[in-house]
Structures are given as structure tokens and as C-alpha cells.
Amino acid sequence: MRILISNDDGIFSPGIRALADVAAHFGDVRIVAPDMEQSAKSHAVTIHRPLRYHATDMGDFKAFRVNGTPADCVALGLYRWDKPDLVLSGINLGSNLGNEIWHSGTVAAAKQASLLGVRAVAFSLATEGDSPDFEPLKPYVERVLIHLLETPTPRLVNVNLPPEPEGIQWTFQSVRAYEGKVVEGCDPLGRDHFWFVAEPTTRPEKGSDRWAVSNNMVALTPLHLDVSDHELLNTLPKEPLQNM
Ligand code: MN
């Protein structure tokens, strides 16, 4: 099996190395990742300048750094390698739970693979630290991959690991109410600046990704690319609307 690995923290993040170490138990691994951090870039793609694809020394792994976004890296990685079977993204330093999915570059790398017809899994670690110990997490990443590869579906999965997992659970995406705040400040030259902070105002719903991780469970959330509200659509007129 051919496994392409990317992330949004950049090719030198410790999380991508940990993911590659586990992936190597399943097949041939190639890393194609951004040359600098691209967190919270969502599914941005580069269309106004050329991309570069440079070989990078990562020990046993064939690796390439790209001056682009996570979605660019996956598109280019799939183009430059003949028919990979699986794309993995991460392990992100920080969670991608609930509404965080909307701006996550880690999840976008997996989404890009899914758009291009390749099965994909995004991995994130719910931690605030810069250099977590990935060793105790590797058996959980491996167990998740075994479980996902045993079943032909789902094709796109968002995985969040708590710092000290005790089990693995299928979940749904938490959609909580948030209170958006803007914190104003002043830079060293006396200029105003602004900092966005979003704080949840409700507790996580039982069975959701955020609920699972807060209970020390690895959360597996199946995603699909169609975000249409089909339940609502079924209640709306099927016929073309009259011109006003
Ligand atoms: Mn990141």
C-alpha cells in the first residue's frame, strides 16, 4: 500500500514524523508537506504563483517540502506519485474538534485527498504543548488505522487524540454555540491590533467528538464533502421558484 502523508504544521513538525513512523507498518510512505506552518489555512489553494517541490532529508522517509498550503501539498503529492491508496494528515499539534474543522488545514489536507478520490484520515492531538510525547500515542494511531482499513467505508475520517487515551469511539461533530470576542491591544510601536477569541458557551453534546476527547477517548468522526442540509431541503419546494 502507498501512503502519502501531509500536515499543516509544516514538514519539520514532530507530529508528522510520528505519523510516518506508524504508517510505515502499513506500506510505503512518502511525505509531502508545507515548508512552513500553515495552520488555520483551511482548504486554501495557491493559484497566483508557482509551487516548488524540494526533496528534504527525513531519514528513512522520502520527503518533499512545498511552498504552499496543505491542500496544495496533497494535490501535488498525488500528482507526483503513482496512485497512492491512502492519504494521512497530521498529527496536528492541537485539536480539530467541532467547529475547528471549518478552519483546519489538517482536515483540509484529508478533504483534498477525498475530493481527488483517495481515502483519507486526519489526525490531531488535543494538546497545548509544542513538543508532546508521541510514543504512548502511536499504538492508538496504529489501532485506528487497522480498524479503518478493515472497513471499506468511511472514506474521510477526522481523528482527535486526547493526551492520555483510554479507548477509541465513533463520534459526531460537536456544533456548540460560541461567543466570539475581539480582544484589542497595542503593538510596541503604539499601533492598535486585534485578537480573535472564540469561547464555547455550552457543554459538549454526549456522543460528540469533543465529549469523547474530554472523556479520554480517541474520537473518530466520519465526514462527507456534501455540507448541504438535506433534512431541510426535503421540506422545501422541489419546483423552480416563481420569478418575483
Ligand atoms: Mn496545525
Short mmCIF file of C-alpha atoms and ligand atoms in Angstrom, two decimals:
data_model
loop_
_atom_site.label_atom_id
_atom_site.label_comp_id
_atom_site.label_asym_id
_atom_site.label_seq_id
_atom_site.Cartn_x
_atom_site.Cartn_y
_atom_site.Cartn_z
CA MET A 1 0.00 0.00 0.00
CA ARG A 2 1.18 3.53 -0.83
CA ILE A 3 0.58 6.12 1.88
CA LEU A 4 1.03 9.84 1.28
CA ILE A 5 1.44 11.95 4.41
CA SER A 6 0.95 15.68 4.85
CA ASN A 7 0.07 18.16 7.60
CA ASP A 8 -0.48 21.86 8.26
CA ASP A 9 2.17 22.37 10.98
CA GLY A 10 4.95 22.09 8.41
CA ILE A 11 7.36 19.34 7.38
CA PHE A 12 9.58 19.88 10.44
CA SER A 13 6.78 19.36 13.00
CA PRO A 14 7.35 16.33 15.29
CA GLY A 15 3.78 15.15 14.67
CA ILE A 16 4.34 14.30 11.01
CA ARG A 17 7.33 12.14 11.85
CA ALA A 18 5.31 10.24 14.47
CA LEU A 19 2.53 9.61 11.93
CA ALA A 20 5.04 8.44 9.31
CA ASP A 21 6.62 6.02 11.82
CA VAL A 22 3.25 4.32 12.37
CA ALA A 23 2.21 4.47 8.69
CA ALA A 24 5.42 2.64 7.74
CA HIS A 25 3.97 -0.51 9.38
CA PHE A 26 1.24 -0.48 6.70
CA GLY A 27 3.14 0.23 3.48
CA ASP A 28 5.39 2.59 1.51
CA VAL A 29 5.36 6.10 2.95
CA ARG A 30 6.03 9.39 1.23
CA ILE A 31 5.85 12.78 2.97
CA VAL A 32 4.80 15.93 1.09
CA ALA A 33 4.22 18.82 3.48
CA PRO A 34 4.35 22.63 3.68
CA ASP A 35 7.78 24.21 4.14
CA MET A 36 6.35 26.41 6.90
CA GLU A 37 3.40 26.34 9.25
CA GLN A 38 0.01 26.58 7.52
CA SER A 39 -2.32 26.07 10.49
CA ALA A 40 -5.84 27.50 10.19
CA LYS A 41 -5.40 27.98 6.42
CA SER A 42 -8.37 25.68 5.81
CA HIS A 43 -8.73 24.49 2.19
CA ALA A 44 -6.85 27.40 0.59
CA VAL A 45 -5.11 26.64 -2.71
CA THR A 46 -2.32 28.58 -4.41
CA ILE A 47 -3.27 29.86 -7.88
CA HIS A 48 -1.37 33.15 -8.34
CA ARG A 49 2.24 31.91 -8.04
CA PRO A 50 4.14 28.72 -8.92
CA LEU A 51 4.74 25.97 -6.39
CA ARG A 52 8.12 24.33 -5.67
CA TYR A 53 8.67 20.70 -4.71
CA HIS A 54 12.02 20.11 -2.96
CA ALA A 55 13.43 16.84 -1.65
CA THR A 56 14.04 17.06 2.09
CA ASP A 57 16.11 14.75 4.30
CA MET A 58 13.86 12.89 6.74
CA GLY A 59 15.99 9.82 7.40
CA ASP A 60 14.30 6.65 6.17
CA PHE A 61 11.43 8.52 4.54
CA LYS A 62 11.22 10.01 1.09
CA ALA A 63 10.08 13.54 1.80
CA PHE A 64 9.34 16.75 -0.11
CA ARG A 65 8.61 20.26 1.11
CA VAL A 66 6.29 22.57 -0.79
CA ASN A 67 5.93 26.37 -0.53
CA GLY A 68 2.16 26.04 -0.40
CA THR A 69 -0.87 25.09 1.66
CA PRO A 70 -1.85 21.64 2.95
CA ALA A 71 -4.35 21.26 0.07
CA ASP A 72 -1.57 22.19 -2.42
CA CYS A 73 0.74 19.58 -0.88
CA VAL A 74 -1.82 16.79 -1.22
CA ALA A 75 -2.75 17.77 -4.79
CA LEU A 76 0.93 17.92 -5.78
CA GLY A 77 1.84 14.80 -3.81
CA LEU A 78 -0.90 12.79 -5.54
CA TYR A 79 0.18 14.16 -8.93
CA ARG A 80 3.86 13.26 -8.39
CA TRP A 81 3.28 9.72 -7.03
CA ASP A 82 1.53 7.00 -8.98
CA LYS A 83 -1.80 6.10 -7.36
CA PRO A 84 -1.37 6.30 -3.58
CA ASP A 85 -4.01 4.25 -1.73
CA LEU A 86 -4.31 6.39 1.36
CA VAL A 87 -3.57 9.95 2.50
CA LEU A 88 -2.88 10.72 6.16
CA SER A 89 -2.66 14.21 7.62
CA GLY A 90 -1.11 15.26 10.96
CA ILE A 91 -0.52 14.54 13.69
CA ASN A 92 -1.58 18.12 14.33
CA LEU A 93 -0.32 19.91 17.44
CA GLY A 94 -3.74 20.90 18.76
CA SER A 95 -7.27 19.57 18.44
CA ASN A 96 -9.55 19.79 15.40
CA LEU A 97 -12.87 19.26 17.15
CA GLY A 98 -16.33 20.58 16.36
CA ASN A 99 -16.27 23.92 14.57
CA GLU A 100 -12.46 23.83 14.37
CA ILE A 101 -12.97 21.54 11.35
CA TRP A 102 -14.03 24.59 9.32
CA HIS A 103 -10.66 26.34 9.51
CA SER A 104 -8.36 23.36 9.98
CA GLY A 105 -5.55 22.87 7.45
CA THR A 106 -5.03 19.36 8.83
CA VAL A 107 -8.58 18.33 7.95
CA ALA A 108 -8.36 20.20 4.62
CA ALA A 109 -5.40 18.06 3.54
CA ALA A 110 -7.56 14.98 4.08
CA LYS A 111 -10.54 16.65 2.36
CA GLN A 112 -8.35 17.44 -0.66
CA ALA A 113 -7.44 13.77 -0.97
CA SER A 114 -11.10 12.80 -0.69
CA LEU A 115 -12.03 15.32 -3.41
CA LEU A 116 -9.42 13.67 -5.64
CA GLY A 117 -10.85 10.21 -4.95
CA VAL A 118 -8.34 8.94 -2.39
CA ARG A 119 -9.28 7.68 1.04
CA ALA A 120 -8.00 9.96 3.82
CA VAL A 121 -7.65 10.30 7.58
CA ALA A 122 -6.74 13.45 9.56
CA PHE A 123 -5.07 13.06 12.98
CA SER A 124 -4.91 15.76 15.65
CA LEU A 125 -3.69 15.75 19.24
CA ALA A 126 -5.66 17.75 21.79
CA THR A 127 -2.70 19.42 23.47
CA GLU A 128 -1.45 22.93 24.03
CA GLY A 129 2.23 21.91 24.10
CA ASP A 130 4.85 22.29 21.35
CA SER A 131 6.67 19.00 21.93
CA PRO A 132 4.31 16.32 23.26
CA ASP A 133 5.50 12.74 23.71
CA PHE A 134 4.04 10.87 20.73
CA GLU A 135 5.39 7.44 21.75
CA PRO A 136 2.43 6.46 24.01
CA LEU A 137 0.02 7.64 21.29
CA LYS A 138 1.48 5.56 18.45
CA PRO A 139 -0.32 2.31 19.44
CA TYR A 140 -3.64 4.21 19.29
CA VAL A 141 -2.83 5.65 15.85
CA GLU A 142 -1.96 2.13 14.71
CA ARG A 143 -5.17 0.65 16.17
CA VAL A 144 -7.23 3.35 14.45
CA LEU A 145 -5.59 2.63 11.09
CA ILE A 146 -6.13 -1.13 11.48
CA HIS A 147 -9.79 -0.52 12.30
CA LEU A 148 -10.32 1.88 9.37
CA LEU A 149 -8.52 -0.33 6.87
CA GLU A 150 -10.68 -3.31 7.93
CA THR A 151 -13.80 -1.47 6.74
CA PRO A 152 -14.11 -0.09 3.18
CA THR A 153 -16.11 2.89 4.47
CA PRO A 154 -15.96 5.62 5.67
CA ARG A 155 -13.68 7.32 3.15
CA LEU A 156 -12.90 10.51 5.11
CA VAL A 157 -12.34 10.44 8.86
CA ASN A 158 -11.31 13.11 11.35
CA VAL A 159 -9.42 11.61 14.31
CA ASN A 160 -8.70 13.51 17.54
CA LEU A 161 -6.47 12.02 20.22
CA PRO A 162 -6.62 13.03 23.89
CA PRO A 163 -3.18 13.33 25.56
CA GLU A 164 -3.73 10.08 27.52
CA PRO A 165 -6.17 7.87 25.58
CA GLU A 166 -8.12 5.09 27.28
CA GLY A 167 -10.15 3.90 24.29
CA ILE A 168 -11.48 4.67 20.80
CA GLN A 169 -15.01 5.82 19.94
CA TRP A 170 -17.04 6.75 16.83
CA THR A 171 -18.45 10.26 17.28
CA PHE A 172 -20.30 13.08 15.53
CA GLN A 173 -19.03 16.63 15.04
CA SER A 174 -19.82 18.82 18.02
CA VAL A 175 -21.59 22.01 17.00
CA ARG A 176 -21.75 24.24 20.03
CA ALA A 177 -22.72 27.84 20.48
CA TYR A 178 -19.68 30.10 20.59
CA GLU A 179 -19.20 33.56 21.88
CA GLY A 180 -16.82 35.40 19.58
CA LYS A 181 -14.72 38.05 21.31
CA VAL A 182 -12.31 40.57 19.90
CA VAL A 183 -9.51 41.49 22.29
CA GLU A 184 -7.94 44.85 21.43
CA GLY A 185 -4.33 45.65 22.19
CA CYS A 186 -1.43 47.83 21.21
CA ASP A 187 1.82 46.79 19.48
CA PRO A 188 5.31 48.05 20.54
CA LEU A 189 5.01 50.94 18.05
CA GLY A 190 1.72 52.11 19.55
CA ARG A 191 -0.50 50.77 16.74
CA ASP A 192 -3.84 49.12 17.52
CA HIS A 193 -4.14 45.40 16.97
CA PHE A 194 -6.94 42.87 17.37
CA TRP A 195 -7.03 39.26 18.51
CA PHE A 196 -9.97 36.91 17.85
CA VAL A 197 -11.03 34.60 20.66
CA ALA A 198 -13.94 32.15 20.41
CA GLU A 199 -15.18 30.58 23.63
CA PRO A 200 -17.82 27.84 23.75
CA THR A 201 -20.91 28.81 25.72
CA THR A 202 -22.42 25.32 26.05
CA ARG A 203 -21.16 21.93 27.24
CA PRO A 204 -20.20 19.32 24.59
CA GLU A 205 -23.07 17.07 23.45
CA LYS A 206 -22.88 13.43 24.55
CA GLY A 207 -21.51 11.26 21.75
CA SER A 208 -19.72 14.18 20.05
CA ASP A 209 -16.03 14.41 19.19
CA ARG A 210 -15.39 17.00 21.92
CA TRP A 211 -17.28 14.94 24.51
CA ALA A 212 -15.24 11.82 23.64
CA VAL A 213 -11.87 13.57 23.87
CA SER A 214 -12.83 15.21 27.18
CA ASN A 215 -13.51 11.66 28.42
CA ASN A 216 -10.04 10.46 27.30
CA MET A 217 -11.35 8.63 24.24
CA VAL A 218 -9.88 8.85 20.74
CA ALA A 219 -12.67 10.41 18.64
CA LEU A 220 -13.26 9.08 15.10
CA THR A 221 -15.64 11.32 13.17
CA PRO A 222 -16.70 10.29 9.65
CA LEU A 223 -17.05 13.35 7.40
CA HIS A 224 -18.57 13.89 3.99
CA LEU A 225 -17.86 16.59 1.47
CA ASP A 226 -21.51 17.47 0.86
CA VAL A 227 -22.47 20.01 3.52
CA SER A 228 -26.00 20.60 2.11
CA ASP A 229 -28.79 20.48 4.69
CA HIS A 230 -30.70 17.52 3.17
CA GLU A 231 -33.18 17.36 6.06
CA LEU A 232 -34.22 20.95 5.41
CA LEU A 233 -34.13 20.51 1.62
CA ASN A 234 -36.72 17.76 1.93
CA THR A 235 -39.16 20.30 3.42
CA LEU A 236 -38.54 22.93 0.71
CA PRO A 237 -40.23 23.18 -2.72
CA LYS A 238 -38.75 20.94 -5.42
CA GLU A 239 -40.15 23.09 -8.24
CA PRO A 240 -38.35 26.20 -9.55
CA LEU A 241 -39.41 29.31 -7.64
CA GLN A 242 -41.54 31.90 -9.45
CA ASN A 243 -39.77 34.96 -10.76
CA MET A 244 -40.59 37.88 -8.48
MN MN B 1 -1.71 22.88 12.75
#
